[in-house]
XYZ file of N, CA and C in Angstrom:
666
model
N -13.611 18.197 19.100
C -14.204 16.926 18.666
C -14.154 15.933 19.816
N -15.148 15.514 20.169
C -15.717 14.332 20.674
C -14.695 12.998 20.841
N -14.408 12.482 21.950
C -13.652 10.908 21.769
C -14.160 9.803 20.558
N -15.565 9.552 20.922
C -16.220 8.916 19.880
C -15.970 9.162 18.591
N -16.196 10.879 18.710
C -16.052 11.040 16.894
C -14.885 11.200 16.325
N -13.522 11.358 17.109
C -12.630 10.864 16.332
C -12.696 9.598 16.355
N -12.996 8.843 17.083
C -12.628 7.517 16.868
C -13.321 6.876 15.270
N -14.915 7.298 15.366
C -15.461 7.115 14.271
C -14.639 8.104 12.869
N -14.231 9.285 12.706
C -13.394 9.820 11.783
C -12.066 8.925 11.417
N -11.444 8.398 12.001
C -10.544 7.434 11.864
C -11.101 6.387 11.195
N -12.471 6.045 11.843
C -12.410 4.393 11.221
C -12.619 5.066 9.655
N -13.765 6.092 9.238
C -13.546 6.777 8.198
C -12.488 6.227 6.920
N -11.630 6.971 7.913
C -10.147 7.286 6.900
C -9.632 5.901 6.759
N -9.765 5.055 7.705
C -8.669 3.524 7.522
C -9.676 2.799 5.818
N -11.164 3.152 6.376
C -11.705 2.290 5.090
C -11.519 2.956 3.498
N -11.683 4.520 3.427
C -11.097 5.162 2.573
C -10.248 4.930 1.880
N -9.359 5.022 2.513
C -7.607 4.476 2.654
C -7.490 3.006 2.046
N -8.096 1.835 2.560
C -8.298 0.701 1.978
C -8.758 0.765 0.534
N -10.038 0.888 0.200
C -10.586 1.345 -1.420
C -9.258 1.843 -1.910
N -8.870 3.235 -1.630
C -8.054 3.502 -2.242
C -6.649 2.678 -2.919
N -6.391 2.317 -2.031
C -5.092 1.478 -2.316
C -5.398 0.147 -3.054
N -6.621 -0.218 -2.369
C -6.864 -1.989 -3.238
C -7.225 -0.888 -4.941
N -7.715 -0.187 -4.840
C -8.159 -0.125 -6.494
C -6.460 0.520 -7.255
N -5.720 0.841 -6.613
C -4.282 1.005 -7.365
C -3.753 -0.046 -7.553
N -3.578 -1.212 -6.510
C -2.774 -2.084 -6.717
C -3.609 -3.505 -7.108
N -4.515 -3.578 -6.559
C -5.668 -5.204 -7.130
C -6.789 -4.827 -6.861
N -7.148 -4.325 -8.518
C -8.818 -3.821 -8.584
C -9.724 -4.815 -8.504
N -10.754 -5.055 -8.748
C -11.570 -3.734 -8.346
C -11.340 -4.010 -6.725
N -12.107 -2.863 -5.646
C -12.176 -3.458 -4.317
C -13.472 -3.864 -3.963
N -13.066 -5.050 -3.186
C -14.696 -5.719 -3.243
C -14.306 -5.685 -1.805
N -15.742 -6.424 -1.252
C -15.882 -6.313 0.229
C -14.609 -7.134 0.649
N -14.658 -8.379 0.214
C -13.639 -9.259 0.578
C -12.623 -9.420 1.007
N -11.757 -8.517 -0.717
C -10.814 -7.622 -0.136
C -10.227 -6.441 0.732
N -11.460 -5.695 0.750
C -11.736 -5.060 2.154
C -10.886 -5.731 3.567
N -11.972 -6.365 3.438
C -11.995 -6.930 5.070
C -10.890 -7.813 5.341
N -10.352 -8.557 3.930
C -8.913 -8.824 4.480
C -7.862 -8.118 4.832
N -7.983 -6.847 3.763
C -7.187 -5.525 4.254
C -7.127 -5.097 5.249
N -7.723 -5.089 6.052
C -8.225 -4.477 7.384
C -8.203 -5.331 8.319
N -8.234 -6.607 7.794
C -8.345 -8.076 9.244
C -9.760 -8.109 10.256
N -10.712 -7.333 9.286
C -12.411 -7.556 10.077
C -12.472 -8.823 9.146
N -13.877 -8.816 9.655
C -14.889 -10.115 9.162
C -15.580 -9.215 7.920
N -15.968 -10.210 6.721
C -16.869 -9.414 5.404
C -17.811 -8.781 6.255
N -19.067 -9.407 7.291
C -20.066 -8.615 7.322
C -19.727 -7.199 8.136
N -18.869 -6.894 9.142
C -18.235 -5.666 9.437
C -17.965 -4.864 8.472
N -17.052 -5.224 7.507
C -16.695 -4.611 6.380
C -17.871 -3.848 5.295
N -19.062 -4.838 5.601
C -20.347 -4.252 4.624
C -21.061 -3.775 5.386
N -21.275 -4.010 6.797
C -21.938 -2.595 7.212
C -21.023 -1.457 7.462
N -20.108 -0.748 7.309
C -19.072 0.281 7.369
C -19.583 1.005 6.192
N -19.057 -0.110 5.190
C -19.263 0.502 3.237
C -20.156 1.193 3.428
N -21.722 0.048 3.802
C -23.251 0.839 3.825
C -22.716 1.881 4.476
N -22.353 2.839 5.629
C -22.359 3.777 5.974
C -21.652 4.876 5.287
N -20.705 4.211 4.840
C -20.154 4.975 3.723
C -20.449 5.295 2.910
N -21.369 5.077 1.776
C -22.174 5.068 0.726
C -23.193 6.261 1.489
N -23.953 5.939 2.922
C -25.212 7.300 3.207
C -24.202 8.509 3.784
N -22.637 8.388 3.449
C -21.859 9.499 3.850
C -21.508 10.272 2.914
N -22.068 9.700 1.487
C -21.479 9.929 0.070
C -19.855 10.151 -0.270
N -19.326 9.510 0.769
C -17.841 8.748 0.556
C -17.837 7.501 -0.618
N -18.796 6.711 -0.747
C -18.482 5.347 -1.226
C -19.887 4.862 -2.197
N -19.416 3.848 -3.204
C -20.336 3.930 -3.443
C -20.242 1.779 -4.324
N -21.077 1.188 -4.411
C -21.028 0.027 -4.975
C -21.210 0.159 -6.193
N -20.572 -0.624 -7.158
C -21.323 -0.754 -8.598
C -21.330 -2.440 -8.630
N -21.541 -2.696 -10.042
C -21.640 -4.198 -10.678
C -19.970 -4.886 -10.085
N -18.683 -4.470 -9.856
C -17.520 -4.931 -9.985
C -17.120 -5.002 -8.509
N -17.055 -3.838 -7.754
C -16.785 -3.694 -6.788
C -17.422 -2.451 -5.908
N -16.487 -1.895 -4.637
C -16.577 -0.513 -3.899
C -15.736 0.263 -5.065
N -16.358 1.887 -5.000
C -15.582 2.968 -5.595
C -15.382 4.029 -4.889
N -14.728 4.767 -4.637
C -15.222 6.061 -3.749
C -15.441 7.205 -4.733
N -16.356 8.311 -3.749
C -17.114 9.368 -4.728
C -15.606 10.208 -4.658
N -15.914 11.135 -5.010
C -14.821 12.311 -5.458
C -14.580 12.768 -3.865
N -15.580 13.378 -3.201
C -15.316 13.551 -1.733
C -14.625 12.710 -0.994
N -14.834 11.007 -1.076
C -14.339 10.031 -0.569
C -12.927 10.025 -0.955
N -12.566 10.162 -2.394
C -10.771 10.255 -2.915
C -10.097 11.127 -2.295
N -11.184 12.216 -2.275
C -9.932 13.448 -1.622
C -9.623 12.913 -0.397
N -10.420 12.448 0.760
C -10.304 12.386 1.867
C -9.147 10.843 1.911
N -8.969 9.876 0.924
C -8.251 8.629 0.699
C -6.689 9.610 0.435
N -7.156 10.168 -0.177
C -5.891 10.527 -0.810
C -4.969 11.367 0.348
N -5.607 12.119 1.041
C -4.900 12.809 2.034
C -4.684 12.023 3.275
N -5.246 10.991 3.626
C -4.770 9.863 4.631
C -3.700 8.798 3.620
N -3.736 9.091 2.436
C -2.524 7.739 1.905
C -1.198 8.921 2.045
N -1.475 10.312 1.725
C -0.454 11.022 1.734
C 0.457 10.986 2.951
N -0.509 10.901 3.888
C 0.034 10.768 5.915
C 0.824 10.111 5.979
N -0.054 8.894 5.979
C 0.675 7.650 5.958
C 2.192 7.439 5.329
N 2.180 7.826 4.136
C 3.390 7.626 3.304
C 4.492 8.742 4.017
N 4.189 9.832 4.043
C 5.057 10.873 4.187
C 5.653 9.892 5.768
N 4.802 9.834 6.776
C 5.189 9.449 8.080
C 6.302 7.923 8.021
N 5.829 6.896 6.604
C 6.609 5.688 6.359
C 8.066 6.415 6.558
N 8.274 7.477 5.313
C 9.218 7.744 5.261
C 10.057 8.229 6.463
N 9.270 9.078 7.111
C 9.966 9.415 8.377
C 10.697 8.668 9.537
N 10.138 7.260 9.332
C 10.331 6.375 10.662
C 11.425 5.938 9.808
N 11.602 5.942 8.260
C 12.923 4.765 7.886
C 13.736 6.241 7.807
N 13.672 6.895 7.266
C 14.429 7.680 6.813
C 15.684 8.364 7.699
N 14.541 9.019 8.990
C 15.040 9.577 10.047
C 14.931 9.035 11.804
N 14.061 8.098 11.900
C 14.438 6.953 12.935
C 14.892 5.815 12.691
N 15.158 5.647 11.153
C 16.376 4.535 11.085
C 15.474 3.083 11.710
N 14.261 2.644 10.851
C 13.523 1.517 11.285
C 13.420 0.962 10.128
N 12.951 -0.647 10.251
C 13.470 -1.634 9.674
C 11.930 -1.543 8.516
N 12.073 -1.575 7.460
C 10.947 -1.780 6.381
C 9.761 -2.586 6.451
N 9.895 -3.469 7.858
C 8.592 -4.403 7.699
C 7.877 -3.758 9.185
N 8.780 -2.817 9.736
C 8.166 -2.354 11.055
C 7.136 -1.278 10.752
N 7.342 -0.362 9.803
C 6.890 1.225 9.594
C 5.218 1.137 9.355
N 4.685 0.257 8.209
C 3.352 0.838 8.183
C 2.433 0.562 9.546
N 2.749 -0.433 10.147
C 2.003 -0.498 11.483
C 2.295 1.074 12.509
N 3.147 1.637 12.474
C 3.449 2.504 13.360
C 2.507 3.930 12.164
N 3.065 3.914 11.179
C 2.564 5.169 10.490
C 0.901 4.997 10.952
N -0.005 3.947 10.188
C -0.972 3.760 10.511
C -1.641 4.601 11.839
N -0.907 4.234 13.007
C -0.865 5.564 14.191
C -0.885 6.838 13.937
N -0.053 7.171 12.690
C 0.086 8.551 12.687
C -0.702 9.234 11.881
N -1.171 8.765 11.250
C -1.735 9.195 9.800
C -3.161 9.987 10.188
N -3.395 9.461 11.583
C -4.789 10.589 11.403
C -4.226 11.382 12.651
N -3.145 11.466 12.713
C -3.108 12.906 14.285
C -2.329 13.654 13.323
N -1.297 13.179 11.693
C -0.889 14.470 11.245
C -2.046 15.650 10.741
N -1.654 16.849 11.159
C -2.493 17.848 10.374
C -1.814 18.594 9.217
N -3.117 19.298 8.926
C -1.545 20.108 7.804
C -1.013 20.674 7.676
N -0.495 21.928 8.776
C 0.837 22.396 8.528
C 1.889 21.446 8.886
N 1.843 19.938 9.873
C 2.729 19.357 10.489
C 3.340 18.263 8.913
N 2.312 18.129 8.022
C 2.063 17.519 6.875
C 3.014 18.329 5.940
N 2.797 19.636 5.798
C 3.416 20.452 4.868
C 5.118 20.675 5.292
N 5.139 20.741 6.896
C 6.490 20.975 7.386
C 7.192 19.527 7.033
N 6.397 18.274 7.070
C 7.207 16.948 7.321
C 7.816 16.839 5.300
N 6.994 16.877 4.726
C 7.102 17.118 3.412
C 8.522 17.505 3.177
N 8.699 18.672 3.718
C 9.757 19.718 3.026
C 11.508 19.317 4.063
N 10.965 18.683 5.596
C 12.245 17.832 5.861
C 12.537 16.814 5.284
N 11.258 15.984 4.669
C 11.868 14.507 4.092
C 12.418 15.070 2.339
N 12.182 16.248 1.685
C 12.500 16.305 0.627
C 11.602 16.581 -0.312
N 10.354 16.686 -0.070
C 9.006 16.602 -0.486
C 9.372 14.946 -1.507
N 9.362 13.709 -0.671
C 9.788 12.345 -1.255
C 8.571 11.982 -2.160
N 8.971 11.251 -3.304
C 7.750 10.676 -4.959
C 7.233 9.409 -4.146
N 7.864 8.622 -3.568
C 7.756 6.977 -3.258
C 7.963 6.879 -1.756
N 6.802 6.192 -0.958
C 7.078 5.893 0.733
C 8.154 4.931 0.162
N 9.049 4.217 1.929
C 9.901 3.150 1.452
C 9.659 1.682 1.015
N 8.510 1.376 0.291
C 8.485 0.696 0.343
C 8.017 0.999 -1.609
N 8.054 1.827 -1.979
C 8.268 2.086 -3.626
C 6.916 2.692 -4.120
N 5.874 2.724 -3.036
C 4.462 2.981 -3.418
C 4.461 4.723 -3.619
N 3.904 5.053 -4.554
C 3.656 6.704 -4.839
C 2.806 7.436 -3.584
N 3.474 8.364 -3.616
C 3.109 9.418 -2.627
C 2.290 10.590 -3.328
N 0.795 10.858 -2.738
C 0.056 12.149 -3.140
C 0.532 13.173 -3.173
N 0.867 13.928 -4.294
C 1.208 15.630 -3.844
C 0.770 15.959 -2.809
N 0.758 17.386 -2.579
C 0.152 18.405 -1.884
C -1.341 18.627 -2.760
N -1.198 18.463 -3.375
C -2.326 18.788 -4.683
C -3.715 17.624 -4.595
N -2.802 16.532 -3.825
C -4.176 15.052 -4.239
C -3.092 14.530 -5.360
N -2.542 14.832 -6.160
C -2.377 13.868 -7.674
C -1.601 12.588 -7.526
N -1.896 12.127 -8.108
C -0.938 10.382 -7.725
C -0.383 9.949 -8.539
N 0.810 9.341 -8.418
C 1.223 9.093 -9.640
C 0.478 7.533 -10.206
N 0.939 7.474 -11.306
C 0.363 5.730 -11.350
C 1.180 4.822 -10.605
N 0.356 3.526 -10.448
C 1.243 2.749 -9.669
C 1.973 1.610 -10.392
N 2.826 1.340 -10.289
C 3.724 0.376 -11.405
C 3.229 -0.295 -11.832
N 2.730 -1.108 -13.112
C 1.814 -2.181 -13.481
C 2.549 -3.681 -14.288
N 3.861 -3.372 -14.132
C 4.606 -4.772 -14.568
C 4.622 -5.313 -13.347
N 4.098 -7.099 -12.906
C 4.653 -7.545 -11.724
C 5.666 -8.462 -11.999
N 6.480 -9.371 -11.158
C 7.327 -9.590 -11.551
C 6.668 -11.299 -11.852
N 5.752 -11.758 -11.832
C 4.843 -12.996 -11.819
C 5.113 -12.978 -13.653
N 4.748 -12.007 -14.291
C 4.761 -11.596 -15.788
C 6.337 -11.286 -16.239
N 7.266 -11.385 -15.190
C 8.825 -11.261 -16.201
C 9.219 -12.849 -16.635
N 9.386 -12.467 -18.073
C 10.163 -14.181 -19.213
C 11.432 -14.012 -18.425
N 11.693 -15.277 -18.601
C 13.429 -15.646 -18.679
C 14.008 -14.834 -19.464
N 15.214 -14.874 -18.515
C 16.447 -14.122 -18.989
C 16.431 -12.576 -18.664
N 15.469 -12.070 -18.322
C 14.838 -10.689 -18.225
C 15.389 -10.035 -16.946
N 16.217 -8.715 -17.081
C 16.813 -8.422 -16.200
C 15.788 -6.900 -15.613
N 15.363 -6.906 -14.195
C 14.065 -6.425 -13.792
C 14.797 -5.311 -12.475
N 14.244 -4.293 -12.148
C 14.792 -3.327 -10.550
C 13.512 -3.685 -9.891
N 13.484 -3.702 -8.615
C 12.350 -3.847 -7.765
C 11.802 -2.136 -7.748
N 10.393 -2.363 -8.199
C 9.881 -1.088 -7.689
C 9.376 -0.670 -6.596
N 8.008 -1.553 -6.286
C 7.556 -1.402 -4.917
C 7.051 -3.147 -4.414
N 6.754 -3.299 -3.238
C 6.255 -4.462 -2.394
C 5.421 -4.314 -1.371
N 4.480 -4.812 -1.385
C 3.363 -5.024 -0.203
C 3.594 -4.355 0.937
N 2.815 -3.127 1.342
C 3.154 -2.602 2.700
C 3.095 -2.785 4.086
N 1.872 -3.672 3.921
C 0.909 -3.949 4.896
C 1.158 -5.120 5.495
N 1.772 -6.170 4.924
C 1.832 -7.327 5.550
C 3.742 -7.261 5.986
N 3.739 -7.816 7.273
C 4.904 -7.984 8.252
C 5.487 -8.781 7.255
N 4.818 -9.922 8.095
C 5.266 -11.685 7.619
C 6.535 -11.304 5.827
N 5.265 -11.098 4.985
C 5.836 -11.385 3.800
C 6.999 -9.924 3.650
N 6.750 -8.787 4.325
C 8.067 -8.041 3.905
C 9.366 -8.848 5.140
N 9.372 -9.431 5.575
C 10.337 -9.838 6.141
C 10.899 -11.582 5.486
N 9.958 -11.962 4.990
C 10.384 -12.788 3.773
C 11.302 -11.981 3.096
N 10.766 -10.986 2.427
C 11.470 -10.611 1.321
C 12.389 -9.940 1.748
N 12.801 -9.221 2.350
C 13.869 -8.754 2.924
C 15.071 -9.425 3.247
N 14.733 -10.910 3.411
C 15.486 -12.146 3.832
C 16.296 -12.388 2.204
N 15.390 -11.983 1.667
C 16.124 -12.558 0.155
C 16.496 -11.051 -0.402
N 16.713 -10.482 -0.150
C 17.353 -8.834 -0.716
C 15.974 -8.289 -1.778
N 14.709 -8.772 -1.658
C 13.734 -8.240 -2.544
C 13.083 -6.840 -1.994
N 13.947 -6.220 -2.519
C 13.453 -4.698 -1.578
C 13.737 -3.426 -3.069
N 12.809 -2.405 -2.650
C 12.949 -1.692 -4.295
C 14.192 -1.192 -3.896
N 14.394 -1.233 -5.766
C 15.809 -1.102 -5.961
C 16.647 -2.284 -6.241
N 16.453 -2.995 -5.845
C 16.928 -4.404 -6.057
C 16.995 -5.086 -7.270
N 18.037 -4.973 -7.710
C 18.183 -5.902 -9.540
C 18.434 -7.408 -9.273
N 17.014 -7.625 -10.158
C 16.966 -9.344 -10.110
C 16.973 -9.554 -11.458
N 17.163 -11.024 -11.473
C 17.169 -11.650 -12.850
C 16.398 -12.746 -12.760
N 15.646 -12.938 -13.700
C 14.815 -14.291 -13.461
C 15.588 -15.007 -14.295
N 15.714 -16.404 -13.982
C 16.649 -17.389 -14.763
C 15.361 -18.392 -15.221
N 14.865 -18.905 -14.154
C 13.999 -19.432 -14.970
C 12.389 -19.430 -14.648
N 11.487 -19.884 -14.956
C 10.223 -20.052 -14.748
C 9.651 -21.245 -15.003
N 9.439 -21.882 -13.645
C 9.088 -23.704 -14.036
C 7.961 -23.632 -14.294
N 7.846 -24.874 -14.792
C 6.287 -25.364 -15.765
C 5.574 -25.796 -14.755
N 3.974 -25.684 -15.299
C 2.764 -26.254 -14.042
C 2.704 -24.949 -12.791
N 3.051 -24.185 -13.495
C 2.793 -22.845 -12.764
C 3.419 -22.895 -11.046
N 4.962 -23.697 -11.366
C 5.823 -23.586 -10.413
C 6.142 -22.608 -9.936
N 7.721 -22.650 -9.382
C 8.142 -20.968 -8.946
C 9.103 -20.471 -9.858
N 9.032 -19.014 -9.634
C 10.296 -18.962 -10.148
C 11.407 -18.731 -9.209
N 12.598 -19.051 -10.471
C 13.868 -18.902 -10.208
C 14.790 -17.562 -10.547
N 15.146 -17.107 -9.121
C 15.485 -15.623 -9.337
C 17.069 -15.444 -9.166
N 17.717 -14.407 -9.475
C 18.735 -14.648 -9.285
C 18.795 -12.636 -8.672
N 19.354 -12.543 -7.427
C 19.761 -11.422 -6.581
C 21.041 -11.323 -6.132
N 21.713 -10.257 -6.701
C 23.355 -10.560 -6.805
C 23.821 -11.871 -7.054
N 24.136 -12.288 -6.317
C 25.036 -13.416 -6.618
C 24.342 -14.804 -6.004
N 23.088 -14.758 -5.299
C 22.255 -15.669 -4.427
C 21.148 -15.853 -5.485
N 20.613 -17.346 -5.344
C 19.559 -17.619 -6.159
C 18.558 -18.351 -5.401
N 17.235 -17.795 -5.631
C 16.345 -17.872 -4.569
C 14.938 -18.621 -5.612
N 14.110 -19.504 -5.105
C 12.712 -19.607 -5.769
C 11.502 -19.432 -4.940
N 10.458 -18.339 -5.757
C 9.658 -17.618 -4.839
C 8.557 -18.258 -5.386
N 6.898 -18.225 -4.972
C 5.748 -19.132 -5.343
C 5.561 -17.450 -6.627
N 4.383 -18.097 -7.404
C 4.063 -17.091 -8.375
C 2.905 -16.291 -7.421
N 2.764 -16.606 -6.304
C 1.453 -15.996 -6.146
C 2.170 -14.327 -5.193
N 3.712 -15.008 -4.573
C 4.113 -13.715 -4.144
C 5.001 -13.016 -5.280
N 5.772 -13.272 -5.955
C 5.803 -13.070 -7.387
C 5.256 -11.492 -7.909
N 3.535 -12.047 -7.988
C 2.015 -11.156 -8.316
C 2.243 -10.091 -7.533
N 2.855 -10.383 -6.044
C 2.686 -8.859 -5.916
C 3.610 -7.896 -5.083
N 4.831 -8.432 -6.670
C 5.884 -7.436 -6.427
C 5.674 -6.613 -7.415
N 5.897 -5.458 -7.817
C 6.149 -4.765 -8.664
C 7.266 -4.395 -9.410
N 7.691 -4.579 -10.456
C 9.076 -4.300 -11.453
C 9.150 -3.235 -12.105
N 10.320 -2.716 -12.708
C 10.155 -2.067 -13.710
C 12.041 -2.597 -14.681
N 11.937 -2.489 -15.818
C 12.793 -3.122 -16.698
C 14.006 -2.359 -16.275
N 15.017 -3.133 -15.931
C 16.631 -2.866 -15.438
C 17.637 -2.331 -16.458
């Protein structure tokens, strides 16, 4: 293969990869969200799609982007990379949770698949990259992705962190600052009025976060 055409096979997989993930975690995917995902401009982002769509990868409806069945498989086996490789950099190079998806991102299109199948079976064949998000079988299958956020936990409600935003530095190193990492048992104490923040309580430290980062943590009941 050609310099060019990996380069173009990559860009492929990164937009794939995008759809995929915005429609697990904040449907539908629209261009918008696209292109913030990715840090292009919308109109970059919509001429790509268009190419995607005459690749029969992708396709528009009334709501958003969808990908065809060809397009999932190919999402699904670059989210699998990616994840398996997250794990590798925390697991077994011992790197810090807000460093990894920028580096995996690198890796995700030079793994192949026996290096895929071998990395699998050193990390444990792992359910969740580190950052709580589900990992594709070998098969394609996914699990669902957590759908309580913690924006939606009442007072008094005692919550485990499931997963948190992969992609952005900034805010996993926020949260990391405050022990919001999966696994993490919080308690919400309170929830101010006028769509304030809430008030969390993490071990023994009490922290107030905006509702909008809140939205997109993921929980599951403690």
């Amino acid at each position: 293969m050609r310099t060019h055409d990996i380069a173009k096979t990559e860009k492929r997989e990164m937009y794939v990869k995008s759809i995929l993930t915005l429609e697990l975690s904040a449907p539908p995917a629209t261009i918008t969200k696209i292109a913030d995902y990715l840090g292009v401009s919308p109109p970059s982002a919509w001429e790509m799609l268009k190419r995607l769509e005459q690749l029969g990868l992708a396709q528009a409806n009334g709501e958003g982007i969808t990908l065809t069945v060809e397009g999932k498989q190919m999402a699904t086996q670059v989210l699998r990379r990616l994840r398996l490789a997250e794990r590798l950099l925390t697991d077994i190079l011992g790197m810090s949770l807000d460093q990894v998806y920028r580096e995996a991102c690198k890796l995700e299109h030079a793994i192949g698949p026996t290096v895929e199948d071998r990395l699998a079976q050193v990390l444990g064949n792992p359910r969740v990259c580190p950052h709580g998000h589900p990992i594709p079988d070998a098969q394609g299958r996914l699990a669902p992705f957590p759908a309580l956020t913690l924006s939606s936990v009442p007072p008094g409600k005692v919550v485990v962190i499931s997963c948190v935003p992969e992609e952005d530095e900034e805010l996993l190193g926020y949260l990391m600052r405050l022990g919001l990492v999966p696994g993490a048992q919080v308690i919400v104490e309170e929830v101010t009025p006028f769509n304030g923040p809430l008030i969390l309580k993490v071990g023994s430290t009490r922290h107030a976060i905006g509702r909008d980062v809140a939205a997109r943590i993921r929980v599951q009941e403690g």
